[in-house]
Amino acid sequence: MAATGKPVDYTVRNHVAVLTLNAPPVNGLSQSLRRAIKTALCDAEGDGCVEAVVLMGGGRMFCGGADIKEFASGEISEPDVNVIIRQMEIMDKPVVAAIHGVALGGGLELALGCNLRIATRDARAGFPEVRLGVLPGAGGTQRTPRLVGVGLALDLILSGRSIGAKEALERGLIDALSERDLLTDAIALARRACQSGDPLPVAGRLPFNGTSDLEQTITAALEQVLRRTPDAEAPKAIARCIAFAASGVDFEEGLVFEREEFLKLMSNTQSRALRHLFFAEREAAKIPNLPPDVALRPVERVGIIGAGVMGRGIAMTFLNAGIPVTLLEIDADALQRGVEAIRSNYVTRQEKGRMSAEDLKERMGLLRSSTNYDDMSDCDLVIEAVFENMEIKQNVCARLGEVCKPGAIIATNTSTLNVDTIANASGRASDVLGMHFFSPAHIMRLLEIVRGAETAPAVLATVIALARRIGKVTVVSGVCYGFIGNRMLESYLRELDFLLMEGATPARIDTALEAFGMAMGPCRMMDMAGIDVNARVLDERAAEGALPDDPGYRALVRKLAAMGRHGQKAGQGYYRYEGRTPCADPQVDRIAAELAATLGIPRRDDITDAEIRDRLLLPLINEGFRILEEGIALRPGDIDIVWTAGYGWPALTGGPMHHAEALGLGRVCHRLEELGRQTGDRFGYFAPAPFLLRRVADTA
Ligand code: T1G
């Protein structure tokens, strides 16, 4: 359909008015688009030659939902989507939604306001509102249970997941699949509806399709969602709306109730935080002074050096995206173990019904393995995932610099080491950058891309584009110790040892941080990641003179590592483990007390949860301001994406930098200074970063 530049194209074919939404890139239901749809519907209603209406999307999709940018105002301008839907429901001409791409949120609600829905086989539909901290506010909680039953309604609206057209047809969300041309099929469906003489189906007029144990069904569905985020407001509001619909009240009353719940959510801090992350994730892929038209390099085959846990996870990340992989390991036995581990992962998923036998076969068919570096010569990208040691990584990259074809990209998966040093060892630094995956690499969404001093624009742009292909959210970091995430992690962990030496216990600290919303407390996280790993990095940095020359700096983690308490893998770390279950271990408290005595650190019995959180979280935020000031991170939102997508920071607070703004930067500064005085700030890291101070001054 040739776009006329108007928000809605209006044409008539075979006495059917075809309304095509033209609001790229996602046909977001902005006020101008809503006005145009309303006008076009009036035109169709008044046009004597028009016997039916087809509503479809121009461009890539039917409709991506409401224009989220409009929520910031706290109001929804007229005409509201509800008004448009009501207009369609009372028309005496059939209205058919022709769906391709996606119908999401308000886009799906618009489609539910039509009498019939037809979709292409690859189309998807869903209600992602809960992921933005809101709920379907245009009748979705009221129509969906009536159309498909309360079970699927709860599933879709509480999870935010989308379903494919085939399942949507089976479950009654749509009425037909288009097997040929969507518009032709939609017009044919509309004409059949005209000629049938049957009453036009209207979802809003259907009786509520509940179950006998409705209250239990709703409660169980809500409890499942709240298990991960007990403080989330949107799921609770969604449950209230569906329960209200089920209570037998008039449909109109249900719409009013839903709208009130929606408006409350739209203005709350959780929705503002989640909407911030939605846009921050997209902004993070936009790199200033990176020409948008830079020619990308092809990536048809990926080489991975190292068949350990990280190498396997990275290999599966590409295999899962249908990209052929050559996995290299010098040691044949280690290589075999790596390949078998990948196969075993896929077999387990198949046994759990999460992967078909065909997918398993296809993915394993994409995997080659080798012990010979020469087999890297046909790879377009080679990622080294070898032991975290500078000399080893330099040797690997030097070898890759020799064997990789011209134009091939070389990436290091280092989590802290200097990417420029590694790049220079390759002899072709412009082809090199960091690709820091997070373990387990095939599950964690974050990919930290480290831009080296010499990294060519085309290399950076290629890897950013590739990240979307493999389902990763990317943040570009400059070169420094630990890049964005791990550098801030060091700031987060520093006070942990002191708090333990002052008398707090691992369980007390973990509970305090998990109450804030961290996916896992710092002690459990360290036990999972390996206390020895952290201690080794500390030793390497101390040897470089990069750490305070003070025996108290991270003294406890070094002591635990030296005692072999390496964490869960050793059966003991900050906790003692019974299998994977962490148990409080009085010996750790004794070790901490002895260290405190040796270091002259006074023991206390008045440590509060609030103090624990402030002493871990505020230095982390403070380091974020230093990272911004140094240009290591481009935007505060980038830091928020790193921490919510890679380190389990609660998305409901929007990430550390958004959270700091919500707390008030002046208050953050003041508290840092207080803590500095209280602890003596022996390493100077409570002093507010200059950039933070300037931000406070600017907003004073
Ligand atoms: N509102 C405003 N901007 C949006 C948008 C939206 N709903 N969706 C996408 N964008 C922007 C996005 O920021 C980016 O901008 C560009 O479009 C391309 O997006 C009333 C209340 C639809 C699956 O939650 O899931 O309806 O960076 O890169 O990968 O009851 O966008 O180019 O400047 O993501 O092809 C519910 C959110 C809203 C869907 C397309 N709807 N969007 O993915 O493109 S609330 C959603 C998406 C609601 C009703 C309720 C995806 C997509 P820029 P993109 P994509």
PDB file of N, CA, C and O in Angstrom, residues 144-188:
ATOM      1  N   THR A 144     -10.485  -9.627  26.785  1.00  0.00           N
ATOM      2  CA  THR A 144      -9.726 -10.860  26.562  1.00  0.00           C
ATOM      3  C   THR A 144     -10.313 -12.060  27.315  1.00  0.00           C
ATOM      4  O   THR A 144     -10.504 -13.127  26.719  1.00  0.00           O
ATOM      5  N   PRO A 145     -10.667 -11.920  28.603  1.00  0.00           N
ATOM      6  CA  PRO A 145     -11.255 -13.098  29.289  1.00  0.00           C
ATOM      7  C   PRO A 145     -12.568 -13.529  28.634  1.00  0.00           C
ATOM      8  O   PRO A 145     -12.895 -14.708  28.570  1.00  0.00           O
ATOM      9  N   ARG A 146     -13.311 -12.541  28.114  1.00  0.00           N
ATOM     10  CA  ARG A 146     -14.591 -12.880  27.466  1.00  0.00           C
ATOM     11  C   ARG A 146     -14.360 -13.642  26.160  1.00  0.00           C
ATOM     12  O   ARG A 146     -15.115 -14.540  25.799  1.00  0.00           O
ATOM     13  N   LEU A 147     -13.257 -13.300  25.486  1.00  0.00           N
ATOM     14  CA  LEU A 147     -13.037 -13.890  24.163  1.00  0.00           C
ATOM     15  C   LEU A 147     -12.341 -15.257  24.263  1.00  0.00           C
ATOM     16  O   LEU A 147     -12.733 -16.207  23.596  1.00  0.00           O
ATOM     17  N   VAL A 148     -11.324 -15.337  25.133  1.00  0.00           N
ATOM     18  CA  VAL A 148     -10.503 -16.568  25.145  1.00  0.00           C
ATOM     19  C   VAL A 148     -10.489 -17.275  26.495  1.00  0.00           C
ATOM     20  O   VAL A 148      -9.819 -18.289  26.650  1.00  0.00           O
ATOM     21  N   GLY A 149     -11.203 -16.711  27.477  1.00  0.00           N
ATOM     22  CA  GLY A 149     -11.222 -17.364  28.788  1.00  0.00           C
ATOM     23  C   GLY A 149     -10.215 -16.737  29.745  1.00  0.00           C
ATOM     24  O   GLY A 149      -9.206 -16.153  29.313  1.00  0.00           O
ATOM     25  N   VAL A 150     -10.464 -16.906  31.016  1.00  0.00           N
ATOM     26  CA  VAL A 150      -9.654 -16.207  32.026  1.00  0.00           C
ATOM     27  C   VAL A 150      -8.232 -16.772  32.086  1.00  0.00           C
ATOM     28  O   VAL A 150      -7.279 -16.029  32.352  1.00  0.00           O
ATOM     29  N   GLY A 151      -8.091 -18.048  31.794  1.00  0.00           N
ATOM     30  CA  GLY A 151      -6.752 -18.652  31.899  1.00  0.00           C
ATOM     31  C   GLY A 151      -5.759 -18.022  30.953  1.00  0.00           C
ATOM     32  O   GLY A 151      -4.715 -17.512  31.373  1.00  0.00           O
ATOM     33  N   LEU A 152      -6.093 -17.974  29.673  1.00  0.00           N
ATOM     34  CA  LEU A 152      -5.167 -17.382  28.693  1.00  0.00           C
ATOM     35  C   LEU A 152      -5.044 -15.885  28.920  1.00  0.00           C
ATOM     36  O   LEU A 152      -3.978 -15.304  28.791  1.00  0.00           O
ATOM     37  N   ALA A 153      -6.140 -15.257  29.325  1.00  0.00           N
ATOM     38  CA  ALA A 153      -6.095 -13.809  29.586  1.00  0.00           C
ATOM     39  C   ALA A 153      -5.081 -13.515  30.687  1.00  0.00           C
ATOM     40  O   ALA A 153      -4.220 -12.642  30.542  1.00  0.00           O
ATOM     41  N   LEU A 154      -5.152 -14.263  31.782  1.00  0.00           N
ATOM     42  CA  LEU A 154      -4.197 -14.064  32.881  1.00  0.00           C
ATOM     43  C   LEU A 154      -2.772 -14.339  32.404  1.00  0.00           C
ATOM     44  O   LEU A 154      -1.846 -13.574  32.674  1.00  0.00           O
ATOM     45  N   ASP A 155      -2.606 -15.412  31.665  1.00  0.00           N
ATOM     46  CA  ASP A 155      -1.267 -15.791  31.178  1.00  0.00           C
ATOM     47  C   ASP A 155      -0.676 -14.668  30.335  1.00  0.00           C
ATOM     48  O   ASP A 155       0.423 -14.176  30.598  1.00  0.00           O
ATOM     49  N   LEU A 156      -1.417 -14.218  29.345  1.00  0.00           N
ATOM     50  CA  LEU A 156      -0.861 -13.209  28.424  1.00  0.00           C
ATOM     51  C   LEU A 156      -0.647 -11.872  29.119  1.00  0.00           C
ATOM     52  O   LEU A 156       0.401 -11.228  28.979  1.00  0.00           O
ATOM     53  N   ILE A 157      -1.629 -11.435  29.907  1.00  0.00           N
ATOM     54  CA  ILE A 157      -1.548 -10.074  30.460  1.00  0.00           C
ATOM     55  C   ILE A 157      -0.587 -10.002  31.638  1.00  0.00           C
ATOM     56  O   ILE A 157       0.135  -9.015  31.808  1.00  0.00           O
ATOM     57  N   LEU A 158      -0.482 -11.063  32.432  1.00  0.00           N
ATOM     58  CA  LEU A 158       0.446 -11.046  33.568  1.00  0.00           C
ATOM     59  C   LEU A 158       1.888 -11.307  33.134  1.00  0.00           C
ATOM     60  O   LEU A 158       2.823 -10.786  33.738  1.00  0.00           O
ATOM     61  N   SER A 159       2.073 -12.080  32.082  1.00  0.00           N
ATOM     62  CA  SER A 159       3.455 -12.415  31.661  1.00  0.00           C
ATOM     63  C   SER A 159       3.997 -11.403  30.657  1.00  0.00           C
ATOM     64  O   SER A 159       5.197 -11.185  30.568  1.00  0.00           O
ATOM     65  N   GLY A 160       3.098 -10.812  29.879  1.00  0.00           N
ATOM     66  CA  GLY A 160       3.566  -9.883  28.840  1.00  0.00           C
ATOM     67  C   GLY A 160       4.104 -10.601  27.619  1.00  0.00           C
ATOM     68  O   GLY A 160       4.525  -9.984  26.650  1.00  0.00           O
ATOM     69  N   ARG A 161       3.997 -11.950  27.622  1.00  0.00           N
ATOM     70  CA  ARG A 161       4.554 -12.687  26.484  1.00  0.00           C
ATOM     71  C   ARG A 161       3.624 -12.581  25.301  1.00  0.00           C
ATOM     72  O   ARG A 161       2.437 -12.286  25.454  1.00  0.00           O
ATOM     73  N   SER A 162       4.162 -12.810  24.102  1.00  0.00           N
ATOM     74  CA  SER A 162       3.299 -12.817  22.913  1.00  0.00           C
ATOM     75  C   SER A 162       3.166 -14.259  22.426  1.00  0.00           C
ATOM     76  O   SER A 162       3.963 -15.124  22.774  1.00  0.00           O
ATOM     77  N   ILE A 163       2.117 -14.500  21.635  1.00  0.00           N
ATOM     78  CA  ILE A 163       1.908 -15.830  21.056  1.00  0.00           C
ATOM     79  C   ILE A 163       1.835 -15.706  19.541  1.00  0.00           C
ATOM     80  O   ILE A 163       1.490 -14.648  18.999  1.00  0.00           O
ATOM     81  N   GLY A 164       2.155 -16.796  18.877  1.00  0.00           N
ATOM     82  CA  GLY A 164       2.133 -16.818  17.418  1.00  0.00           C
ATOM     83  C   GLY A 164       0.707 -16.942  16.902  1.00  0.00           C
ATOM     84  O   GLY A 164      -0.221 -17.292  17.637  1.00  0.00           O
ATOM     85  N   ALA A 165       0.550 -16.666  15.613  1.00  0.00           N
ATOM     86  CA  ALA A 165      -0.788 -16.633  15.009  1.00  0.00           C
ATOM     87  C   ALA A 165      -1.478 -17.988  15.082  1.00  0.00           C
ATOM     88  O   ALA A 165      -2.684 -18.085  15.332  1.00  0.00           O
ATOM     89  N   LYS A 166      -0.717 -19.050  14.922  1.00  0.00           N
ATOM     90  CA  LYS A 166      -1.330 -20.392  14.933  1.00  0.00           C
ATOM     91  C   LYS A 166      -1.954 -20.672  16.304  1.00  0.00           C
ATOM     92  O   LYS A 166      -3.107 -21.093  16.409  1.00  0.00           O
ATOM     93  N   GLU A 167      -1.209 -20.374  17.377  1.00  0.00           N
ATOM     94  CA  GLU A 167      -1.749 -20.573  18.727  1.00  0.00           C
ATOM     95  C   GLU A 167      -2.906 -19.615  18.985  1.00  0.00           C
ATOM     96  O   GLU A 167      -3.927 -19.970  19.571  1.00  0.00           O
ATOM     97  N   ALA A 168      -2.757 -18.382  18.473  1.00  0.00           N
ATOM     98  CA  ALA A 168      -3.838 -17.396  18.651  1.00  0.00           C
ATOM     99  C   ALA A 168      -5.119 -17.906  18.007  1.00  0.00           C
ATOM    100  O   ALA A 168      -6.217 -17.735  18.537  1.00  0.00           O
ATOM    101  N   LEU A 169      -5.015 -18.541  16.857  1.00  0.00           N
ATOM    102  CA  LEU A 169      -6.196 -19.098  16.183  1.00  0.00           C
ATOM    103  C   LEU A 169      -6.773 -20.245  16.996  1.00  0.00           C
ATOM    104  O   LEU A 169      -7.977 -20.298  17.274  1.00  0.00           O
ATOM    105  N   GLU A 170      -5.899 -21.120  17.475  1.00  0.00           N
ATOM    106  CA  GLU A 170      -6.378 -22.275  18.254  1.00  0.00           C
ATOM    107  C   GLU A 170      -7.071 -21.831  19.539  1.00  0.00           C
ATOM    108  O   GLU A 170      -8.022 -22.432  19.995  1.00  0.00           O
ATOM    109  N   ARG A 171      -6.589 -20.722  20.119  1.00  0.00           N
ATOM    110  CA  ARG A 171      -7.131 -20.271  21.415  1.00  0.00           C
ATOM    111  C   ARG A 171      -8.282 -19.276  21.247  1.00  0.00           C
ATOM    112  O   ARG A 171      -8.842 -18.778  22.216  1.00  0.00           O
ATOM    113  N   GLY A 172      -8.588 -18.911  19.977  1.00  0.00           N
ATOM    114  CA  GLY A 172      -9.744 -18.039  19.758  1.00  0.00           C
ATOM    115  C   GLY A 172      -9.441 -16.560  19.797  1.00  0.00           C
ATOM    116  O   GLY A 172     -10.344 -15.714  19.761  1.00  0.00           O
ATOM    117  N   LEU A 173      -8.140 -16.213  19.841  1.00  0.00           N
ATOM    118  CA  LEU A 173      -7.796 -14.773  19.865  1.00  0.00           C
ATOM    119  C   LEU A 173      -7.961 -14.163  18.471  1.00  0.00           C
ATOM    120  O   LEU A 173      -8.267 -12.990  18.338  1.00  0.00           O
ATOM    121  N   ILE A 174      -7.732 -14.982  17.450  1.00  0.00           N
ATOM    122  CA  ILE A 174      -8.003 -14.526  16.076  1.00  0.00           C
ATOM    123  C   ILE A 174      -8.933 -15.545  15.420  1.00  0.00           C
ATOM    124  O   ILE A 174      -9.156 -16.632  15.952  1.00  0.00           O
ATOM    125  N   ASP A 175      -9.470 -15.160  14.252  1.00  0.00           N
ATOM    126  CA  ASP A 175     -10.500 -15.988  13.618  1.00  0.00           C
ATOM    127  C   ASP A 175     -10.006 -16.723  12.388  1.00  0.00           C
ATOM    128  O   ASP A 175     -10.637 -17.676  11.930  1.00  0.00           O
ATOM    129  N   ALA A 176      -8.907 -16.262  11.798  1.00  0.00           N
ATOM    130  CA  ALA A 176      -8.445 -16.915  10.564  1.00  0.00           C
ATOM    131  C   ALA A 176      -6.974 -16.612  10.338  1.00  0.00           C
ATOM    132  O   ALA A 176      -6.451 -15.618  10.846  1.00  0.00           O
ATOM    133  N   LEU A 177      -6.357 -17.480   9.558  1.00  0.00           N
ATOM    134  CA  LEU A 177      -4.974 -17.258   9.114  1.00  0.00           C
ATOM    135  C   LEU A 177      -5.008 -16.927   7.630  1.00  0.00           C
ATOM    136  O   LEU A 177      -5.797 -17.508   6.876  1.00  0.00           O
ATOM    137  N   SER A 178      -4.167 -16.015   7.216  1.00  0.00           N
ATOM    138  CA  SER A 178      -4.090 -15.669   5.788  1.00  0.00           C
ATOM    139  C   SER A 178      -3.079 -16.599   5.137  1.00  0.00           C
ATOM    140  O   SER A 178      -1.932 -16.667   5.574  1.00  0.00           O
ATOM    141  N   GLU A 179      -3.521 -17.286   4.117  1.00  0.00           N
ATOM    142  CA  GLU A 179      -2.603 -18.227   3.464  1.00  0.00           C
ATOM    143  C   GLU A 179      -1.970 -17.616   2.222  1.00  0.00           C
ATOM    144  O   GLU A 179      -1.000 -18.102   1.701  1.00  0.00           O
ATOM    145  N   ARG A 180      -2.565 -16.512   1.730  1.00  0.00           N
ATOM    146  CA  ARG A 180      -2.002 -15.920   0.503  1.00  0.00           C
ATOM    147  C   ARG A 180      -1.660 -14.465   0.781  1.00  0.00           C
ATOM    148  O   ARG A 180      -0.773 -14.155   1.549  1.00  0.00           O
ATOM    149  N   ASP A 181      -2.468 -13.592   0.222  1.00  0.00           N
ATOM    150  CA  ASP A 181      -2.228 -12.157   0.428  1.00  0.00           C
ATOM    151  C   ASP A 181      -3.139 -11.672   1.568  1.00  0.00           C
ATOM    152  O   ASP A 181      -4.361 -11.845   1.502  1.00  0.00           O
ATOM    153  N   LEU A 182      -2.543 -11.072   2.571  1.00  0.00           N
ATOM    154  CA  LEU A 182      -3.317 -10.721   3.768  1.00  0.00           C
ATOM    155  C   LEU A 182      -4.488  -9.820   3.439  1.00  0.00           C
ATOM    156  O   LEU A 182      -5.624 -10.061   3.884  1.00  0.00           O
ATOM    157  N   LEU A 183      -4.260  -8.781   2.648  1.00  0.00           N
ATOM    158  CA  LEU A 183      -5.352  -7.840   2.382  1.00  0.00           C
ATOM    159  C   LEU A 183      -6.467  -8.506   1.588  1.00  0.00           C
ATOM    160  O   LEU A 183      -7.659  -8.379   1.901  1.00  0.00           O
ATOM    161  N   THR A 184      -6.079  -9.294   0.608  1.00  0.00           N
ATOM    162  CA  THR A 184      -7.101  -9.993  -0.191  1.00  0.00           C
ATOM    163  C   THR A 184      -7.930 -10.904   0.696  1.00  0.00           C
ATOM    164  O   THR A 184      -9.165 -10.914   0.645  1.00  0.00           O
ATOM    165  N   ASP A 185      -7.243 -11.628   1.555  1.00  0.00           N
ATOM    166  CA  ASP A 185      -7.954 -12.560   2.453  1.00  0.00           C
ATOM    167  C   ASP A 185      -8.822 -11.802   3.452  1.00  0.00           C
ATOM    168  O   ASP A 185      -9.919 -12.220   3.800  1.00  0.00           O
ATOM    169  N   ALA A 186      -8.331 -10.648   3.915  1.00  0.00           N
ATOM    170  CA  ALA A 186      -9.113  -9.868   4.886  1.00  0.00           C
ATOM    171  C   ALA A 186     -10.364  -9.293   4.238  1.00  0.00           C
ATOM    172  O   ALA A 186     -11.462  -9.309   4.816  1.00  0.00           O
ATOM    173  N   ILE A 187     -10.235  -8.831   3.002  1.00  0.00           N
ATOM    174  CA  ILE A 187     -11.408  -8.301   2.291  1.00  0.00           C
ATOM    175  C   ILE A 187     -12.423  -9.421   2.058  1.00  0.00           C
ATOM    176  O   ILE A 187     -13.637  -9.249   2.258  1.00  0.00           O
ATOM    177  N   ALA A 188     -11.920 -10.584   1.728  1.00  0.00           N
ATOM    178  CA  ALA A 188     -12.835 -11.722   1.503  1.00  0.00           C
ATOM    179  C   ALA A 188     -13.564 -12.073   2.803  1.00  0.00           C
ATOM    180  O   ALA A 188     -14.782 -12.324   2.808  1.00  0.00           O
TER     181      ALA A 188
END
